[in-house]
Amino acid sequence: MEPVTLRTERLELSVPTAADVDAITAAAQDSEVPRWTTLPSPYERTHAEDFIDKAATWWDEESELTWGVRHEGRWIGMIGLHRVEKQGAAEIGFWLDAAARGHGFLTEAAAAVVDFGFAEPLSLTRIQWRAIVGNHASARVAQKLGFRFEGTLRQGLSGPRGRDDGWIAAVLATDDRAPQPWPVL
């Protein structure tokens, strides 16, 4: 699949490029990024360069659809549909540069990605979200988008630093996307 550019009122989501390497590397130095994601720590420039190369391959394979989030032409974060299955499911994942947090950018970007996932050509049935227990900021984004909280996965998430308990939620193509009550928020 050719990479697709998505546009919202304030954002452009497009395939990450070599021009984003320095911004990605700098943003990944924030201790909150490796705390809640699978990014390596310490994060080096070569990690970003390798990621950019892989992102293009993932689009070709239709296994991971990854976008750089840009506001006013500046890279501010990453978002993607991961583990895209031919049977109609995928997982959304995202992170933002610290300076971009708190402005609603992530909710706006994630809404566009969810819309894209449920539309043709993907026509997904289910998009799930998972996060390490305690990642309330990420949970609030998923909740605002109508994801239904499904539970806690005991030691269900693995990353470079080991295993963690994880929260899981999902939204179906047929769901009302109104915010849902979550017992953890």
Short mmCIF file of N, CA and C in Angstrom, two decimals:
data_model
loop_
_atom_site.label_atom_id
_atom_site.label_comp_id
_atom_site.label_asym_id
_atom_site.label_seq_id
_atom_site.Cartn_x
_atom_site.Cartn_y
_atom_site.Cartn_z
N MET A 1 0.86 -1.17 0.00
CA MET A 1 0.00 0.00 0.00
C MET A 1 0.90 1.24 0.00
N GLU A 2 0.54 2.19 -0.79
CA GLU A 2 1.26 3.46 -0.79
C GLU A 2 0.92 4.23 0.48
N PRO A 3 1.90 4.93 1.08
CA PRO A 3 1.59 5.73 2.26
C PRO A 3 0.50 6.76 1.96
N VAL A 4 -0.38 6.95 2.93
CA VAL A 4 -1.51 7.86 2.81
C VAL A 4 -1.28 9.03 3.76
N THR A 5 -1.52 10.24 3.28
CA THR A 5 -1.45 11.43 4.12
C THR A 5 -2.86 11.76 4.60
N LEU A 6 -2.99 11.98 5.91
CA LEU A 6 -4.26 12.36 6.51
C LEU A 6 -4.17 13.80 6.97
N ARG A 7 -5.24 14.55 6.82
CA ARG A 7 -5.28 15.94 7.27
C ARG A 7 -6.48 16.16 8.18
N THR A 8 -6.25 16.93 9.23
CA THR A 8 -7.32 17.33 10.14
C THR A 8 -7.35 18.86 10.13
N GLU A 9 -8.15 19.42 11.01
CA GLU A 9 -8.23 20.89 11.07
C GLU A 9 -6.87 21.53 11.34
N ARG A 10 -6.06 20.91 12.22
CA ARG A 10 -4.78 21.52 12.61
C ARG A 10 -3.55 20.71 12.25
N LEU A 11 -3.74 19.48 11.80
CA LEU A 11 -2.61 18.56 11.67
C LEU A 11 -2.50 17.94 10.30
N GLU A 12 -1.27 17.53 9.99
CA GLU A 12 -1.03 16.66 8.84
C GLU A 12 -0.34 15.42 9.37
N LEU A 13 -0.83 14.27 8.96
CA LEU A 13 -0.24 12.99 9.32
C LEU A 13 0.32 12.38 8.04
N SER A 14 1.63 12.18 8.01
CA SER A 14 2.26 11.63 6.81
C SER A 14 3.43 10.75 7.22
N VAL A 15 3.87 9.95 6.29
CA VAL A 15 4.95 9.01 6.56
C VAL A 15 6.16 9.76 7.13
N PRO A 16 6.79 9.22 8.16
CA PRO A 16 7.98 9.89 8.70
C PRO A 16 9.12 9.83 7.68
N THR A 17 9.92 10.89 7.67
CA THR A 17 11.02 10.99 6.70
C THR A 17 12.33 11.30 7.41
N ALA A 18 13.39 11.27 6.65
CA ALA A 18 14.72 11.59 7.19
C ALA A 18 14.75 12.98 7.82
N ALA A 19 13.91 13.88 7.35
CA ALA A 19 13.86 15.23 7.91
C ALA A 19 13.34 15.23 9.35
N ASP A 20 12.70 14.14 9.78
CA ASP A 20 12.15 14.04 11.14
C ASP A 20 13.13 13.43 12.15
N VAL A 21 14.24 12.91 11.68
CA VAL A 21 15.15 12.15 12.56
C VAL A 21 15.57 12.95 13.79
N ASP A 22 16.01 14.18 13.61
CA ASP A 22 16.48 14.96 14.76
C ASP A 22 15.35 15.25 15.74
N ALA A 23 14.18 15.57 15.25
CA ALA A 23 13.04 15.87 16.13
C ALA A 23 12.61 14.62 16.89
N ILE A 24 12.57 13.47 16.21
CA ILE A 24 12.20 12.22 16.88
C ILE A 24 13.23 11.89 17.96
N THR A 25 14.50 12.01 17.61
CA THR A 25 15.56 11.70 18.57
C THR A 25 15.48 12.60 19.79
N ALA A 26 15.28 13.89 19.58
CA ALA A 26 15.19 14.83 20.70
C ALA A 26 13.96 14.53 21.57
N ALA A 27 12.81 14.27 20.95
CA ALA A 27 11.59 14.01 21.71
C ALA A 27 11.69 12.71 22.52
N ALA A 28 12.40 11.74 21.99
CA ALA A 28 12.53 10.45 22.68
C ALA A 28 13.44 10.52 23.91
N GLN A 29 14.11 11.66 24.12
CA GLN A 29 14.95 11.82 25.31
C GLN A 29 14.12 12.08 26.56
N ASP A 30 12.87 12.51 26.38
CA ASP A 30 11.96 12.74 27.51
C ASP A 30 11.73 11.41 28.22
N SER A 31 11.96 11.35 29.51
CA SER A 31 11.84 10.09 30.26
C SER A 31 10.44 9.50 30.21
N GLU A 32 9.42 10.32 29.94
CA GLU A 32 8.06 9.80 29.85
C GLU A 32 7.86 8.93 28.60
N VAL A 33 8.64 9.15 27.57
CA VAL A 33 8.45 8.39 26.33
C VAL A 33 8.83 6.92 26.53
N PRO A 34 10.04 6.59 26.95
CA PRO A 34 10.32 5.16 27.15
C PRO A 34 9.55 4.56 28.33
N ARG A 35 9.12 5.38 29.26
CA ARG A 35 8.34 4.86 30.39
C ARG A 35 7.04 4.21 29.92
N TRP A 36 6.40 4.81 28.91
CA TRP A 36 5.09 4.35 28.46
C TRP A 36 5.08 3.68 27.09
N THR A 37 6.21 3.64 26.41
CA THR A 37 6.26 3.05 25.06
C THR A 37 7.30 1.94 25.01
N THR A 38 7.46 1.37 23.83
CA THR A 38 8.48 0.34 23.63
C THR A 38 9.76 0.92 23.02
N LEU A 39 9.88 2.24 22.99
CA LEU A 39 11.09 2.84 22.47
C LEU A 39 12.28 2.49 23.36
N PRO A 40 13.44 2.23 22.76
CA PRO A 40 14.62 1.93 23.58
C PRO A 40 15.08 3.15 24.36
N SER A 41 15.76 2.87 25.45
CA SER A 41 16.35 3.94 26.27
C SER A 41 17.72 3.47 26.72
N PRO A 42 18.77 4.19 26.42
CA PRO A 42 18.75 5.50 25.75
C PRO A 42 18.38 5.37 24.28
N TYR A 43 17.77 6.43 23.77
CA TYR A 43 17.35 6.49 22.38
C TYR A 43 18.39 7.30 21.62
N GLU A 44 18.94 6.69 20.57
CA GLU A 44 20.00 7.32 19.80
C GLU A 44 19.50 7.66 18.39
N ARG A 45 20.24 8.53 17.75
CA ARG A 45 19.88 8.97 16.39
C ARG A 45 19.72 7.78 15.45
N THR A 46 20.57 6.77 15.59
CA THR A 46 20.48 5.59 14.72
C THR A 46 19.16 4.86 14.90
N HIS A 47 18.57 4.91 16.10
CA HIS A 47 17.26 4.30 16.30
C HIS A 47 16.22 4.99 15.41
N ALA A 48 16.25 6.31 15.37
CA ALA A 48 15.29 7.06 14.54
C ALA A 48 15.54 6.78 13.06
N GLU A 49 16.78 6.74 12.66
CA GLU A 49 17.09 6.45 11.25
C GLU A 49 16.58 5.07 10.85
N ASP A 50 16.81 4.08 11.70
CA ASP A 50 16.34 2.72 11.41
C ASP A 50 14.81 2.68 11.37
N PHE A 51 14.17 3.40 12.30
CA PHE A 51 12.71 3.44 12.35
C PHE A 51 12.14 4.01 11.05
N ILE A 52 12.72 5.09 10.56
CA ILE A 52 12.25 5.73 9.32
C ILE A 52 12.33 4.72 8.16
N ASP A 53 13.43 3.99 8.08
CA ASP A 53 13.58 2.98 7.02
C ASP A 53 12.53 1.88 7.14
N LYS A 54 12.29 1.42 8.37
CA LYS A 54 11.31 0.35 8.59
C LYS A 54 9.90 0.83 8.28
N ALA A 55 9.58 2.07 8.62
CA ALA A 55 8.23 2.58 8.41
C ALA A 55 7.81 2.47 6.95
N ALA A 56 8.72 2.77 6.04
CA ALA A 56 8.40 2.67 4.61
C ALA A 56 8.12 1.21 4.22
N THR A 57 8.91 0.29 4.74
CA THR A 57 8.72 -1.13 4.46
C THR A 57 7.39 -1.61 5.02
N TRP A 58 7.04 -1.16 6.22
CA TRP A 58 5.77 -1.58 6.82
C TRP A 58 4.58 -1.17 5.98
N TRP A 59 4.62 0.03 5.40
CA TRP A 59 3.54 0.46 4.52
C TRP A 59 3.46 -0.49 3.32
N ASP A 60 4.61 -0.83 2.74
CA ASP A 60 4.62 -1.75 1.60
C ASP A 60 3.99 -3.09 1.96
N GLU A 61 4.28 -3.58 3.16
CA GLU A 61 3.77 -4.87 3.62
C GLU A 61 2.34 -4.79 4.16
N GLU A 62 1.86 -3.56 4.42
CA GLU A 62 0.56 -3.31 5.05
C GLU A 62 0.47 -3.96 6.44
N SER A 63 1.61 -4.06 7.13
CA SER A 63 1.62 -4.66 8.46
C SER A 63 1.55 -3.60 9.56
N GLU A 64 2.13 -2.45 9.30
CA GLU A 64 2.14 -1.32 10.24
C GLU A 64 1.99 -0.06 9.39
N LEU A 65 1.03 0.76 9.74
CA LEU A 65 0.82 2.01 9.01
C LEU A 65 1.16 3.13 9.98
N THR A 66 2.29 3.77 9.73
CA THR A 66 2.84 4.73 10.68
C THR A 66 2.88 6.12 10.07
N TRP A 67 2.44 7.10 10.86
CA TRP A 67 2.44 8.48 10.43
C TRP A 67 3.22 9.35 11.41
N GLY A 68 3.94 10.32 10.88
CA GLY A 68 4.46 11.40 11.69
C GLY A 68 3.36 12.44 11.82
N VAL A 69 3.16 12.95 13.02
CA VAL A 69 2.13 13.97 13.26
C VAL A 69 2.83 15.32 13.15
N ARG A 70 2.26 16.21 12.32
CA ARG A 70 2.86 17.52 12.11
C ARG A 70 1.85 18.63 12.38
N HIS A 71 2.31 19.65 13.08
CA HIS A 71 1.51 20.83 13.34
C HIS A 71 2.29 22.02 12.79
N GLU A 72 1.64 22.77 11.91
CA GLU A 72 2.28 23.93 11.25
C GLU A 72 3.62 23.52 10.62
N GLY A 73 3.63 22.33 10.02
CA GLY A 73 4.81 21.84 9.32
C GLY A 73 5.89 21.23 10.19
N ARG A 74 5.72 21.27 11.50
CA ARG A 74 6.74 20.76 12.43
C ARG A 74 6.31 19.40 12.98
N TRP A 75 7.25 18.43 12.99
CA TRP A 75 6.97 17.12 13.56
C TRP A 75 6.72 17.26 15.05
N ILE A 76 5.61 16.65 15.53
CA ILE A 76 5.31 16.71 16.98
C ILE A 76 5.04 15.34 17.59
N GLY A 77 4.94 14.30 16.77
CA GLY A 77 4.68 12.99 17.34
C GLY A 77 4.53 11.89 16.31
N MET A 78 4.24 10.70 16.84
CA MET A 78 4.05 9.53 15.99
C MET A 78 2.72 8.88 16.34
N ILE A 79 2.10 8.29 15.33
CA ILE A 79 0.87 7.53 15.53
C ILE A 79 0.83 6.44 14.47
N GLY A 80 0.20 5.34 14.81
CA GLY A 80 0.12 4.28 13.81
C GLY A 80 -0.91 3.23 14.13
N LEU A 81 -1.22 2.46 13.12
CA LEU A 81 -2.00 1.24 13.26
C LEU A 81 -1.01 0.10 13.14
N HIS A 82 -0.91 -0.67 14.20
CA HIS A 82 0.09 -1.73 14.29
C HIS A 82 -0.58 -3.10 14.22
N ARG A 83 0.20 -4.09 13.83
CA ARG A 83 -0.30 -5.46 13.73
C ARG A 83 -1.61 -5.51 12.93
N VAL A 84 -1.58 -4.88 11.77
CA VAL A 84 -2.77 -4.86 10.91
C VAL A 84 -3.01 -6.27 10.38
N GLU A 85 -4.19 -6.81 10.66
CA GLU A 85 -4.53 -8.17 10.26
C GLU A 85 -5.48 -8.15 9.06
N LYS A 86 -5.30 -9.08 8.17
CA LYS A 86 -6.19 -9.21 7.01
C LYS A 86 -7.61 -9.55 7.48
N GLN A 87 -7.74 -10.11 8.70
CA GLN A 87 -9.05 -10.46 9.22
C GLN A 87 -9.78 -9.26 9.81
N GLY A 88 -9.21 -8.05 9.70
CA GLY A 88 -9.95 -6.86 10.06
C GLY A 88 -9.69 -6.25 11.42
N ALA A 89 -8.51 -6.44 11.98
CA ALA A 89 -8.19 -5.84 13.28
C ALA A 89 -6.81 -5.20 13.23
N ALA A 90 -6.61 -4.21 14.10
CA ALA A 90 -5.32 -3.55 14.24
C ALA A 90 -5.27 -2.93 15.63
N GLU A 91 -4.09 -2.45 15.99
CA GLU A 91 -3.91 -1.79 17.29
C GLU A 91 -3.37 -0.38 17.04
N ILE A 92 -3.95 0.60 17.72
CA ILE A 92 -3.49 1.97 17.59
C ILE A 92 -2.43 2.25 18.66
N GLY A 93 -1.42 2.97 18.27
CA GLY A 93 -0.37 3.38 19.20
C GLY A 93 0.06 4.79 18.86
N PHE A 94 0.52 5.54 19.87
CA PHE A 94 0.89 6.93 19.64
C PHE A 94 1.76 7.48 20.75
N TRP A 95 2.49 8.53 20.43
CA TRP A 95 3.22 9.30 21.43
C TRP A 95 3.52 10.69 20.87
N LEU A 96 3.67 11.66 21.77
CA LEU A 96 3.91 13.05 21.36
C LEU A 96 5.14 13.61 22.04
N ASP A 97 5.73 14.58 21.39
CA ASP A 97 6.77 15.41 21.98
C ASP A 97 6.16 16.13 23.18
N ALA A 98 6.94 16.29 24.23
CA ALA A 98 6.43 16.90 25.47
C ALA A 98 5.80 18.27 25.23
N ALA A 99 6.40 19.09 24.37
CA ALA A 99 5.88 20.44 24.13
C ALA A 99 4.53 20.43 23.43
N ALA A 100 4.17 19.33 22.79
CA ALA A 100 2.90 19.25 22.04
C ALA A 100 1.76 18.67 22.88
N ARG A 101 2.06 18.19 24.07
CA ARG A 101 1.03 17.57 24.90
C ARG A 101 0.11 18.63 25.50
N GLY A 102 -1.14 18.24 25.74
CA GLY A 102 -2.09 19.13 26.40
C GLY A 102 -2.83 20.08 25.49
N HIS A 103 -2.72 19.88 24.17
CA HIS A 103 -3.39 20.77 23.20
C HIS A 103 -4.46 20.05 22.39
N GLY A 104 -4.73 18.78 22.72
CA GLY A 104 -5.73 18.02 21.98
C GLY A 104 -5.23 17.45 20.66
N PHE A 105 -3.94 17.60 20.37
CA PHE A 105 -3.41 17.12 19.09
C PHE A 105 -3.55 15.60 18.96
N LEU A 106 -3.27 14.89 20.04
CA LEU A 106 -3.29 13.43 19.95
C LEU A 106 -4.70 12.91 19.71
N THR A 107 -5.69 13.47 20.39
CA THR A 107 -7.07 13.05 20.18
C THR A 107 -7.48 13.35 18.74
N GLU A 108 -7.09 14.49 18.22
CA GLU A 108 -7.41 14.86 16.84
C GLU A 108 -6.76 13.91 15.84
N ALA A 109 -5.49 13.61 16.06
CA ALA A 109 -4.77 12.70 15.16
C ALA A 109 -5.34 11.29 15.25
N ALA A 110 -5.61 10.83 16.46
CA ALA A 110 -6.12 9.47 16.64
C ALA A 110 -7.50 9.30 16.02
N ALA A 111 -8.33 10.33 16.10
CA ALA A 111 -9.66 10.25 15.48
C ALA A 111 -9.51 10.07 13.96
N ALA A 112 -8.56 10.77 13.36
CA ALA A 112 -8.34 10.63 11.92
C ALA A 112 -7.84 9.23 11.57
N VAL A 113 -6.97 8.68 12.39
CA VAL A 113 -6.44 7.34 12.14
C VAL A 113 -7.53 6.28 12.31
N VAL A 114 -8.36 6.43 13.33
CA VAL A 114 -9.47 5.49 13.53
C VAL A 114 -10.43 5.56 12.33
N ASP A 115 -10.78 6.77 11.90
CA ASP A 115 -11.64 6.92 10.72
C ASP A 115 -11.03 6.22 9.51
N PHE A 116 -9.72 6.43 9.30
CA PHE A 116 -9.02 5.80 8.18
C PHE A 116 -9.08 4.28 8.29
N GLY A 117 -8.86 3.76 9.50
CA GLY A 117 -8.86 2.31 9.70
C GLY A 117 -10.19 1.66 9.38
N PHE A 118 -11.27 2.33 9.71
CA PHE A 118 -12.60 1.75 9.47
C PHE A 118 -13.08 1.94 8.03
N ALA A 119 -12.46 2.85 7.29
CA ALA A 119 -12.85 3.11 5.90
C ALA A 119 -12.11 2.16 4.95
N GLU A 120 -12.53 2.16 3.70
CA GLU A 120 -11.81 1.41 2.67
C GLU A 120 -10.50 2.12 2.38
N PRO A 121 -9.41 1.43 2.11
CA PRO A 121 -9.38 0.03 1.75
C PRO A 121 -9.21 -0.94 2.93
N LEU A 122 -8.88 -0.44 4.13
CA LEU A 122 -8.66 -1.35 5.26
C LEU A 122 -9.94 -2.00 5.74
N SER A 123 -11.00 -1.21 5.92
CA SER A 123 -12.29 -1.72 6.39
C SER A 123 -12.15 -2.59 7.63
N LEU A 124 -11.39 -2.08 8.61
CA LEU A 124 -11.21 -2.83 9.85
C LEU A 124 -12.53 -2.98 10.59
N THR A 125 -12.64 -4.04 11.35
CA THR A 125 -13.80 -4.28 12.20
C THR A 125 -13.52 -3.81 13.62
N ARG A 126 -12.26 -3.95 14.06
CA ARG A 126 -11.88 -3.67 15.45
C ARG A 126 -10.52 -2.98 15.47
N ILE A 127 -10.45 -1.91 16.28
CA ILE A 127 -9.16 -1.28 16.57
C ILE A 127 -9.00 -1.33 18.08
N GLN A 128 -7.91 -1.92 18.50
CA GLN A 128 -7.68 -1.99 19.95
C GLN A 128 -6.59 -1.02 20.35
N TRP A 129 -6.60 -0.73 21.63
CA TRP A 129 -5.62 0.16 22.27
C TRP A 129 -5.12 -0.59 23.50
N ARG A 130 -3.83 -0.55 23.73
CA ARG A 130 -3.25 -1.12 24.95
C ARG A 130 -2.25 -0.12 25.51
N ALA A 131 -2.13 -0.09 26.82
CA ALA A 131 -1.16 0.79 27.47
C ALA A 131 -0.76 0.19 28.81
N ILE A 132 0.42 0.55 29.26
CA ILE A 132 0.88 0.13 30.57
C ILE A 132 -0.07 0.72 31.61
N VAL A 133 -0.45 -0.11 32.59
CA VAL A 133 -1.32 0.35 33.67
C VAL A 133 -0.73 1.63 34.28
N GLY A 134 -1.58 2.63 34.42
CA GLY A 134 -1.15 3.91 34.97
C GLY A 134 -0.97 5.00 33.93
N ASN A 135 -1.00 4.66 32.65
CA ASN A 135 -0.84 5.67 31.60
C ASN A 135 -2.20 6.34 31.36
N HIS A 136 -2.56 7.20 32.30
CA HIS A 136 -3.87 7.86 32.25
C HIS A 136 -4.02 8.80 31.06
N ALA A 137 -2.94 9.46 30.64
CA ALA A 137 -3.04 10.38 29.50
C ALA A 137 -3.45 9.62 28.24
N SER A 138 -2.82 8.49 27.99
CA SER A 138 -3.17 7.69 26.83
C SER A 138 -4.59 7.14 26.96
N ALA A 139 -4.95 6.71 28.15
CA ALA A 139 -6.30 6.17 28.39
C ALA A 139 -7.37 7.23 28.12
N ARG A 140 -7.11 8.48 28.51
CA ARG A 140 -8.09 9.54 28.28
C ARG A 140 -8.32 9.77 26.78
N VAL A 141 -7.26 9.65 25.98
CA VAL A 141 -7.41 9.81 24.53
C VAL A 141 -8.32 8.70 24.00
N ALA A 142 -8.02 7.46 24.35
CA ALA A 142 -8.84 6.34 23.87
C ALA A 142 -10.28 6.47 24.33
N GLN A 143 -10.48 6.87 25.58
CA GLN A 143 -11.83 7.02 26.11
C GLN A 143 -12.61 8.08 25.32
N LYS A 144 -11.97 9.21 25.03
CA LYS A 144 -12.64 10.28 24.28
C LYS A 144 -13.08 9.83 22.89
N LEU A 145 -12.38 8.84 22.34
CA LEU A 145 -12.68 8.37 20.99
C LEU A 145 -13.70 7.24 20.97
N GLY A 146 -14.25 6.90 22.14
CA GLY A 146 -15.29 5.88 22.19
C GLY A 146 -14.80 4.46 22.40
N PHE A 147 -13.50 4.29 22.70
CA PHE A 147 -13.00 2.96 22.99
C PHE A 147 -13.65 2.45 24.27
N ARG A 148 -14.01 1.18 24.29
CA ARG A 148 -14.59 0.54 25.46
C ARG A 148 -13.48 -0.16 26.24
N PHE A 149 -13.40 0.12 27.54
CA PHE A 149 -12.40 -0.52 28.39
C PHE A 149 -12.76 -1.99 28.52
N GLU A 150 -11.79 -2.87 28.26
CA GLU A 150 -12.04 -4.31 28.29
C GLU A 150 -11.36 -5.01 29.46
N GLY A 151 -10.40 -4.36 30.11
CA GLY A 151 -9.80 -5.00 31.27
C GLY A 151 -8.31 -4.76 31.42
N THR A 152 -7.75 -5.53 32.33
CA THR A 152 -6.32 -5.46 32.64
C THR A 152 -5.68 -6.78 32.25
N LEU A 153 -4.60 -6.69 31.52
CA LEU A 153 -3.83 -7.86 31.10
C LEU A 153 -2.66 -8.01 32.07
N ARG A 154 -2.74 -8.97 32.96
CA ARG A 154 -1.68 -9.15 33.95
C ARG A 154 -0.40 -9.58 33.25
N GLN A 155 0.66 -8.76 33.41
CA GLN A 155 1.94 -8.99 32.75
C GLN A 155 1.76 -9.23 31.25
N GLY A 156 0.78 -8.56 30.69
CA GLY A 156 0.39 -8.78 29.30
C GLY A 156 1.12 -7.97 28.26
N LEU A 157 1.93 -7.02 28.69
CA LEU A 157 2.67 -6.20 27.73
C LEU A 157 4.17 -6.44 27.92
N SER A 158 4.87 -6.58 26.81
CA SER A 158 6.32 -6.75 26.91
C SER A 158 7.00 -5.64 26.12
N GLY A 159 8.13 -5.23 26.63
CA GLY A 159 8.91 -4.19 25.99
C GLY A 159 10.38 -4.37 26.33
N PRO A 160 11.19 -3.41 25.94
CA PRO A 160 12.63 -3.53 26.18
C PRO A 160 13.01 -3.63 27.66
N ARG A 161 12.12 -3.20 28.53
CA ARG A 161 12.45 -3.21 29.96
C ARG A 161 11.76 -4.35 30.71
N GLY A 162 11.13 -5.28 29.98
CA GLY A 162 10.50 -6.42 30.63
C GLY A 162 9.00 -6.45 30.40
N ARG A 163 8.26 -7.06 31.34
CA ARG A 163 6.82 -7.22 31.24
C ARG A 163 6.11 -6.27 32.19
N ASP A 164 4.94 -5.80 31.75
CA ASP A 164 4.12 -4.90 32.56
C ASP A 164 2.67 -5.33 32.49
N ASP A 165 1.91 -4.99 33.52
CA ASP A 165 0.46 -5.11 33.45
C ASP A 165 -0.03 -4.07 32.44
N GLY A 166 -1.05 -4.43 31.70
CA GLY A 166 -1.55 -3.50 30.68
C GLY A 166 -3.05 -3.37 30.69
N TRP A 167 -3.51 -2.20 30.30
CA TRP A 167 -4.93 -1.98 30.08
C TRP A 167 -5.21 -2.25 28.61
N ILE A 168 -6.43 -2.72 28.33
CA ILE A 168 -6.83 -2.94 26.95
C ILE A 168 -8.24 -2.39 26.75
N ALA A 169 -8.45 -1.79 25.60
CA ALA A 169 -9.74 -1.25 25.21
C ALA A 169 -9.86 -1.41 23.70
N ALA A 170 -11.07 -1.29 23.20
CA ALA A 170 -11.26 -1.40 21.75
C ALA A 170 -12.49 -0.62 21.33
N VAL A 171 -12.50 -0.29 20.05
CA VAL A 171 -13.66 0.31 19.42
C VAL A 171 -13.93 -0.51 18.16
N LEU A 172 -15.19 -0.79 17.92
CA LEU A 172 -15.60 -1.52 16.72
C LEU A 172 -16.14 -0.53 15.70
N ALA A 173 -16.08 -0.92 14.45
CA ALA A 173 -16.58 -0.06 13.38
C ALA A 173 -18.05 0.29 13.60
N THR A 174 -18.78 -0.59 14.25
CA THR A 174 -20.22 -0.39 14.47
C THR A 174 -20.55 0.35 15.76
N ASP A 175 -19.54 0.67 16.57
CA ASP A 175 -19.77 1.34 17.85
C ASP A 175 -20.10 2.81 17.68
N ASP A 176 -20.92 3.29 18.60
CA ASP A 176 -21.10 4.73 18.78
C ASP A 176 -19.76 5.23 19.33
N ARG A 177 -19.23 6.30 18.81
CA ARG A 177 -17.91 6.76 19.24
C ARG A 177 -17.97 7.79 20.36
N ALA A 178 -19.08 7.88 21.03
CA ALA A 178 -19.17 8.79 22.17
C ALA A 178 -18.26 8.30 23.30
N PRO A 179 -17.69 9.21 24.09
CA PRO A 179 -16.86 8.79 25.22
C PRO A 179 -17.61 7.82 26.13
N GLN A 180 -16.90 6.83 26.58
CA GLN A 180 -17.47 5.79 27.41
C GLN A 180 -16.91 5.87 28.83
N PRO A 181 -17.69 5.43 29.83
CA PRO A 181 -17.15 5.39 31.19
C PRO A 181 -16.11 4.29 31.31
N TRP A 182 -15.02 4.61 31.98
CA TRP A 182 -13.95 3.63 32.22
C TRP A 182 -13.74 3.51 33.72
N PRO A 183 -13.63 2.31 34.26
CA PRO A 183 -13.44 2.16 35.71
C PRO A 183 -12.07 2.63 36.21
N VAL A 184 -11.11 2.81 35.32
CA VAL A 184 -9.76 3.21 35.75
C VAL A 184 -9.54 4.71 35.65
N LEU A 185 -10.52 5.44 35.14
CA LEU A 185 -10.36 6.90 35.00
C LEU A 185 -11.34 7.64 35.89
#
